[in-house]
């Protein structure tokens, strides 16, 4: 069970009112000046404040593939009309009078367009607790897609976060984290970012696309395919288009391999000597007697000896290379 280390916000930015600050328990203030300062800091850490957006720094790992998209403008328009209904969460920065964002990146981006201050809950959290809060809030407000979770997991692991923290951040079991990581390790980052979050596309579909990476150049095919689609094409439709194109290319390559390939071997003057045919089952060297009758006779007399010599040469080269 994931730890919920922060007050759960409303599920939608359109909720009628912002949540009230959590009530502060009465605290017996110590006598020393240092103790009084610490107590005041603890009390104010649980309040909602109005903060200038330029005092808040983007921080931590990105948990979404798309941040600056059309939905930001829609959210900005909603805030312009109705005000900010749900606060973001920040934590104090090492620099005085500055903050680092924990969650609410889209709301912060929208308010920067609208202008004015941003309502923010201020929490003094370490890196682990901040990451868990970010992941849990994102899951509550807008469930990220499979591939977004996979990228988030990859970034958390590369940043050195412990498995338990990663599981708590996304509410996943250890096996669930492993299932996401197995797929993302097989996919080029550029391919994922070309397609986007692809909500509704799950592990099996992304895994099927990843399996094609050994057969065809996924990124090249994705670029070519997406270039022909309108910019407004939904991300899930982009995935389907790329998958269909990659599957078609892979089938074509398989069929070509099954049919085999035949090469005409020529001498220095450009005259044909014979043909070399290669497929998945055999290698065939063919000499046409009518084109090269004398060479054909010569090769026939020496074919077995020559083939045996080539085989022994291959054995020797393999042995010396091991």
Coordinates of C-alpha atoms in Angstrom, one line a residue:
X1 CA 0.0 0.0 0.0
X2 CA 1.5 3.4 -1.0
X3 CA 2.0 5.9 1.7
X4 CA -0.1 9.0 1.4
X5 CA 2.2 11.7 2.8
X6 CA 0.2 14.7 1.9
X7 CA -3.4 15.9 2.0
X8 CA -5.2 14.6 -1.0
X9 CA -6.4 17.5 -3.3
X10 CA -9.7 17.6 -5.0
X11 CA -9.8 15.4 -8.2
X12 CA -10.5 18.2 -10.6
X13 CA -9.4 21.8 -11.0
X14 CA -13.1 22.7 -11.4
X15 CA -14.0 21.9 -7.8
X16 CA -16.0 24.8 -6.3
X17 CA -13.6 26.0 -3.8
X18 CA -9.9 25.6 -2.7
X19 CA -9.3 23.4 0.3
X20 CA -8.9 25.1 3.5
X21 CA -5.5 25.0 5.2
X22 CA -5.2 22.0 7.5
X23 CA -5.9 23.1 11.1
X24 CA -2.7 23.6 13.1
X25 CA -2.4 21.8 16.4
X26 CA -1.7 24.0 19.4
X27 CA 2.0 23.8 20.2
X28 CA 3.7 24.7 23.4
X29 CA 6.5 27.0 22.2
X30 CA 9.9 26.5 23.8
X31 CA 11.6 29.3 25.6
X32 CA 14.6 29.7 23.4
X33 CA 14.6 32.0 20.4
X34 CA 15.7 29.1 18.2
X35 CA 12.9 26.9 19.4
X36 CA 10.4 29.7 18.8
X37 CA 11.7 30.2 15.3
X38 CA 11.4 26.4 14.6
X39 CA 7.8 26.3 16.0
X40 CA 6.7 29.2 13.9
X41 CA 8.3 27.6 10.8
X42 CA 6.4 24.4 11.5
X43 CA 3.1 26.2 11.8
X44 CA 3.5 28.2 8.6
X45 CA 4.7 25.1 6.7
X46 CA 1.1 23.8 6.6
X47 CA -0.5 27.0 5.2
X48 CA -1.6 28.0 1.7
X49 CA 0.2 31.0 0.5
X50 CA 0.0 33.4 -2.5
X51 CA 3.4 33.2 -4.2
X52 CA 4.8 35.0 -7.2
X53 CA 5.3 32.4 -9.9
X54 CA 8.8 33.7 -10.8
X55 CA 9.8 32.7 -7.2
X56 CA 9.1 29.0 -7.9
X57 CA 11.6 26.9 -9.7
X58 CA 10.8 23.8 -11.7
X59 CA 12.3 20.9 -9.8
X60 CA 12.4 17.1 -9.7
X61 CA 11.7 14.6 -12.4
X62 CA 9.1 15.1 -15.1
X63 CA 6.2 12.7 -14.8
X64 CA 4.5 13.6 -18.1
X65 CA 5.6 13.6 -21.7
X66 CA 3.6 16.7 -22.6
X67 CA 3.5 19.8 -20.4
X68 CA 3.3 22.7 -22.7
X69 CA 0.3 21.6 -24.8
X70 CA -3.1 22.9 -25.8
X71 CA -4.6 21.8 -22.5
X72 CA -2.4 24.4 -20.7
X73 CA -4.2 27.1 -22.6
X74 CA -7.6 25.6 -21.7
X75 CA -6.6 25.5 -18.0
X76 CA -5.3 29.1 -18.2
X77 CA -8.7 30.2 -19.6
X78 CA -10.5 28.3 -16.8
X79 CA -8.3 30.0 -14.1
X80 CA -8.8 33.3 -15.8
X81 CA -12.6 33.0 -15.5
X82 CA -13.0 31.1 -12.2
X83 CA -9.7 31.6 -10.4
X84 CA -7.3 28.9 -9.2
X85 CA -9.4 26.3 -7.3
X86 CA -6.7 23.8 -6.4
X87 CA -3.3 24.8 -4.9
X88 CA 0.0 23.5 -6.1
X89 CA 2.6 22.2 -3.6
X90 CA 6.1 23.6 -3.2
X91 CA 9.0 23.2 -0.8
X92 CA 11.4 25.9 0.4
X93 CA 14.5 26.3 -1.8
X94 CA 18.1 26.5 -0.6
X95 CA 18.0 30.1 -1.8
X96 CA 16.1 32.6 0.4
X97 CA 12.6 33.5 -0.5
X98 CA 12.4 30.9 -3.3
X99 CA 10.6 27.6 -3.7
X100 CA 10.9 24.3 -5.6
X101 CA 7.8 22.8 -7.1
X102 CA 6.6 19.4 -5.9
X103 CA 3.4 19.0 -8.0
X104 CA 1.1 21.3 -10.0
X105 CA 3.4 22.0 -13.0
X106 CA 0.5 22.5 -15.4
X107 CA -1.3 24.8 -13.0
X108 CA 1.9 26.8 -12.5
X109 CA 2.4 27.0 -16.3
X110 CA -1.2 28.2 -16.8
X111 CA -1.0 30.9 -14.1
X112 CA 2.2 32.2 -15.6
X113 CA 0.1 32.8 -18.7
X114 CA -2.7 34.4 -16.8
X115 CA -0.6 36.5 -14.5
X116 CA -0.9 37.1 -10.8
X117 CA 0.1 35.0 -7.8
X118 CA -0.3 31.2 -7.4
X119 CA -1.9 29.5 -4.4
X120 CA 0.6 27.0 -3.0
X121 CA 0.8 24.7 -0.1
X122 CA 4.3 24.9 1.4
X123 CA 5.8 21.7 2.8
X124 CA 9.3 21.0 4.1
X125 CA 9.9 17.6 2.5
X126 CA 13.1 15.7 1.7
X127 CA 13.7 14.4 -1.8
X128 CA 12.0 11.0 -1.2
X129 CA 8.9 12.4 0.3
X130 CA 8.7 15.1 -2.4
X131 CA 8.9 12.4 -5.1
X132 CA 6.1 10.3 -3.4
X133 CA 3.9 13.4 -3.1
X134 CA 4.5 14.2 -6.8
X135 CA 3.6 10.7 -8.0
X136 CA 0.6 10.2 -5.8
X137 CA -1.0 13.6 -6.6
X138 CA -0.5 13.0 -10.3
X139 CA -2.1 9.5 -10.0
X140 CA -5.1 11.1 -8.2
X141 CA -5.7 14.0 -10.6
X142 CA -4.9 12.5 -14.0
X143 CA -3.9 8.9 -14.2
X144 CA -0.7 8.9 -16.4
X145 CA -0.4 6.5 -19.3
X146 CA 1.6 3.3 -19.2
X147 CA 4.5 4.8 -21.1
X148 CA 4.6 8.0 -19.0
X149 CA 4.8 5.8 -15.9
X150 CA 7.5 3.8 -17.5
X151 CA 9.6 6.8 -18.3
X152 CA 9.0 8.2 -14.8
X153 CA 10.2 4.9 -13.3
X154 CA 13.3 4.9 -15.6
X155 CA 14.2 8.4 -14.5
X156 CA 13.7 7.7 -10.8
X157 CA 15.9 4.6 -11.0
X158 CA 18.6 6.5 -12.9
X159 CA 18.4 9.2 -10.3
X160 CA 19.1 6.6 -7.6
X161 CA 15.8 6.5 -5.8
X162 CA 15.2 3.3 -3.8
X163 CA 12.7 0.7 -5.0
X164 CA 10.3 1.3 -2.1
X165 CA 10.2 5.0 -2.9
X166 CA 9.4 4.4 -6.5
X167 CA 6.7 1.9 -5.7
X168 CA 5.1 4.4 -3.2
X169 CA 5.3 7.2 -5.8
X170 CA 3.2 5.4 -8.3
X171 CA 1.3 3.0 -6.1
X172 CA 2.8 -0.1 -7.9
X173 CA 4.1 -3.4 -6.6
X174 CA 7.7 -4.4 -7.3
X175 CA 6.4 -6.6 -10.2
X176 CA 4.4 -3.7 -11.5
X177 CA 7.6 -1.5 -11.6
X178 CA 9.5 -4.4 -13.3
X179 CA 6.8 -4.7 -16.0
X180 CA 7.1 -1.1 -16.9
X181 CA 10.9 -1.1 -16.9
X182 CA 11.2 -4.2 -19.1
X183 CA 9.3 -2.4 -21.9
X184 CA 10.9 1.0 -21.7
X185 CA 14.4 -0.5 -21.8
X186 CA 13.6 -1.8 -25.3
X187 CA 12.3 1.4 -26.8
X188 CA 14.3 4.4 -28.0
X189 CA 13.6 7.5 -26.1
X190 CA 13.1 9.5 -29.3
X191 CA 10.4 7.0 -30.5
X192 CA 8.4 7.5 -27.2
X193 CA 8.6 11.3 -27.4
X194 CA 7.6 11.3 -31.1
X195 CA 4.5 9.3 -30.3
X196 CA 3.6 10.9 -26.9
X197 CA 1.7 9.6 -23.9
X198 CA -0.8 7.5 -25.9
X199 CA -3.4 7.1 -23.2
X200 CA -5.2 3.8 -23.5
X201 CA -2.2 2.0 -25.0
X202 CA -1.1 -0.6 -22.5
X203 CA 1.9 -2.8 -21.8
X204 CA 1.1 -5.5 -24.3
X205 CA 0.8 -3.0 -27.2
X206 CA 4.0 -1.1 -26.3
X207 CA 5.7 -4.5 -25.8
X208 CA 4.7 -5.6 -29.3
X209 CA 6.1 -2.4 -30.8
X210 CA 9.3 -2.9 -28.8
X211 CA 9.7 -6.4 -30.2
X212 CA 9.9 -5.0 -33.7
X213 CA 13.0 -3.0 -32.8
X214 CA 15.2 -6.0 -33.8
X215 CA 13.6 -6.2 -37.3
X216 CA 13.1 -2.6 -38.5
X217 CA 14.4 0.9 -37.6
X218 CA 11.5 2.1 -35.4
X219 CA 12.6 5.8 -35.1
X220 CA 13.1 6.2 -38.9
X221 CA 9.7 4.7 -39.7
X222 CA 8.0 6.7 -37.0
X223 CA 9.4 10.0 -38.3
X224 CA 8.2 9.1 -41.9
X225 CA 4.8 8.0 -40.7
X226 CA 4.1 10.9 -38.4
X227 CA 5.2 13.5 -40.9
X228 CA 2.2 12.6 -43.0
X229 CA -0.3 13.0 -40.1
X230 CA -2.0 16.3 -39.0
X231 CA -0.4 18.0 -36.0
X232 CA -3.7 17.5 -34.2
X233 CA -3.6 13.7 -34.4
X234 CA -4.2 12.2 -30.9
X235 CA -1.2 10.5 -29.4
X236 CA -3.0 7.1 -29.3
X237 CA -3.7 7.4 -33.0
X238 CA 0.0 8.2 -33.6
X239 CA 0.9 5.0 -31.8
X240 CA -1.4 2.9 -34.0
X241 CA -0.1 4.5 -37.2
X242 CA 3.5 3.9 -36.2
X243 CA 2.7 0.3 -35.1
X244 CA 0.9 -0.6 -38.3
X245 CA 3.8 0.9 -40.4
X246 CA 6.5 -0.9 -38.4
X247 CA 4.6 -4.2 -38.6
X248 CA 4.2 -3.8 -42.3
X249 CA 7.9 -3.1 -42.8
X250 CA 8.8 -6.1 -40.6
X251 CA 6.6 -8.5 -42.6
X252 CA 8.1 -7.2 -45.8
X253 CA 11.6 -7.8 -44.5
X254 CA 10.7 -11.3 -43.4
X255 CA 9.1 -12.1 -46.8
X256 CA 12.2 -10.8 -48.6
X257 CA 14.4 -12.9 -46.4
X258 CA 12.3 -16.0 -47.0
X259 CA 12.5 -15.5 -50.8
X260 CA 16.2 -15.1 -50.7
X261 CA 18.6 -12.8 -52.6
X262 CA 20.5 -13.6 -55.8
X263 CA 23.6 -11.7 -56.8
X264 CA 25.3 -11.9 -60.2
X265 CA 29.1 -12.2 -59.8
X266 CA 31.1 -10.5 -62.5
X267 CA 34.8 -10.5 -63.5
X268 CA 36.9 -7.4 -63.8
X269 CA 35.6 -6.7 -67.3
X270 CA 32.0 -6.8 -66.1
X271 CA 31.2 -10.2 -67.8
X272 CA 29.1 -12.5 -65.7
X273 CA 30.9 -15.4 -64.0
X274 CA 28.0 -17.0 -62.1
X275 CA 25.3 -16.3 -59.6
X276 CA 25.3 -16.5 -55.8
X277 CA 21.9 -17.2 -54.2
X278 CA 21.3 -16.9 -50.4
X279 CA 18.2 -17.6 -48.4
X280 CA 17.3 -18.8 -44.9
X281 CA 18.1 -22.4 -45.8
X282 CA 21.0 -22.5 -48.2
X283 CA 23.8 -20.9 -50.1
X284 CA 24.0 -21.8 -53.8
X285 CA 26.8 -21.0 -56.3
X286 CA 25.7 -21.5 -59.9
X287 CA 27.9 -21.6 -63.0
X288 CA 26.1 -21.6 -66.4
X289 CA 28.1 -23.9 -68.7
X290 CA 27.0 -22.1 -71.9
X291 CA 28.4 -18.8 -70.6
X292 CA 31.7 -20.2 -69.2
X293 CA 32.2 -23.8 -70.4
X294 CA 35.9 -24.0 -69.7
X295 CA 35.6 -22.5 -66.3
X296 CA 32.7 -24.7 -65.5
X297 CA 34.8 -27.8 -66.4
X298 CA 37.7 -26.6 -64.4
X299 CA 35.5 -25.9 -61.3
X300 CA 33.8 -29.3 -61.6
X301 CA 37.1 -31.1 -61.4
X302 CA 38.2 -29.1 -58.3
X303 CA 34.8 -28.4 -56.6
X304 CA 35.1 -31.0 -53.8
X305 CA 38.7 -30.2 -53.0
X306 CA 38.1 -26.4 -53.1
X307 CA 35.0 -26.6 -50.9
X308 CA 37.0 -28.8 -48.4
X309 CA 39.9 -26.3 -48.4
X310 CA 37.4 -23.4 -47.7
X311 CA 35.9 -25.3 -44.8
X312 CA 39.3 -26.0 -43.3
X313 CA 40.3 -22.4 -43.7
X314 CA 37.1 -21.3 -41.9
X315 CA 37.9 -23.7 -39.1
X316 CA 41.4 -22.4 -38.8
X317 CA 40.3 -18.8 -38.7
X318 CA 37.6 -19.5 -36.1
X319 CA 40.2 -21.3 -34.0
X320 CA 42.7 -18.5 -34.1
X321 CA 40.0 -15.9 -33.3
X322 CA 38.7 -17.7 -30.2

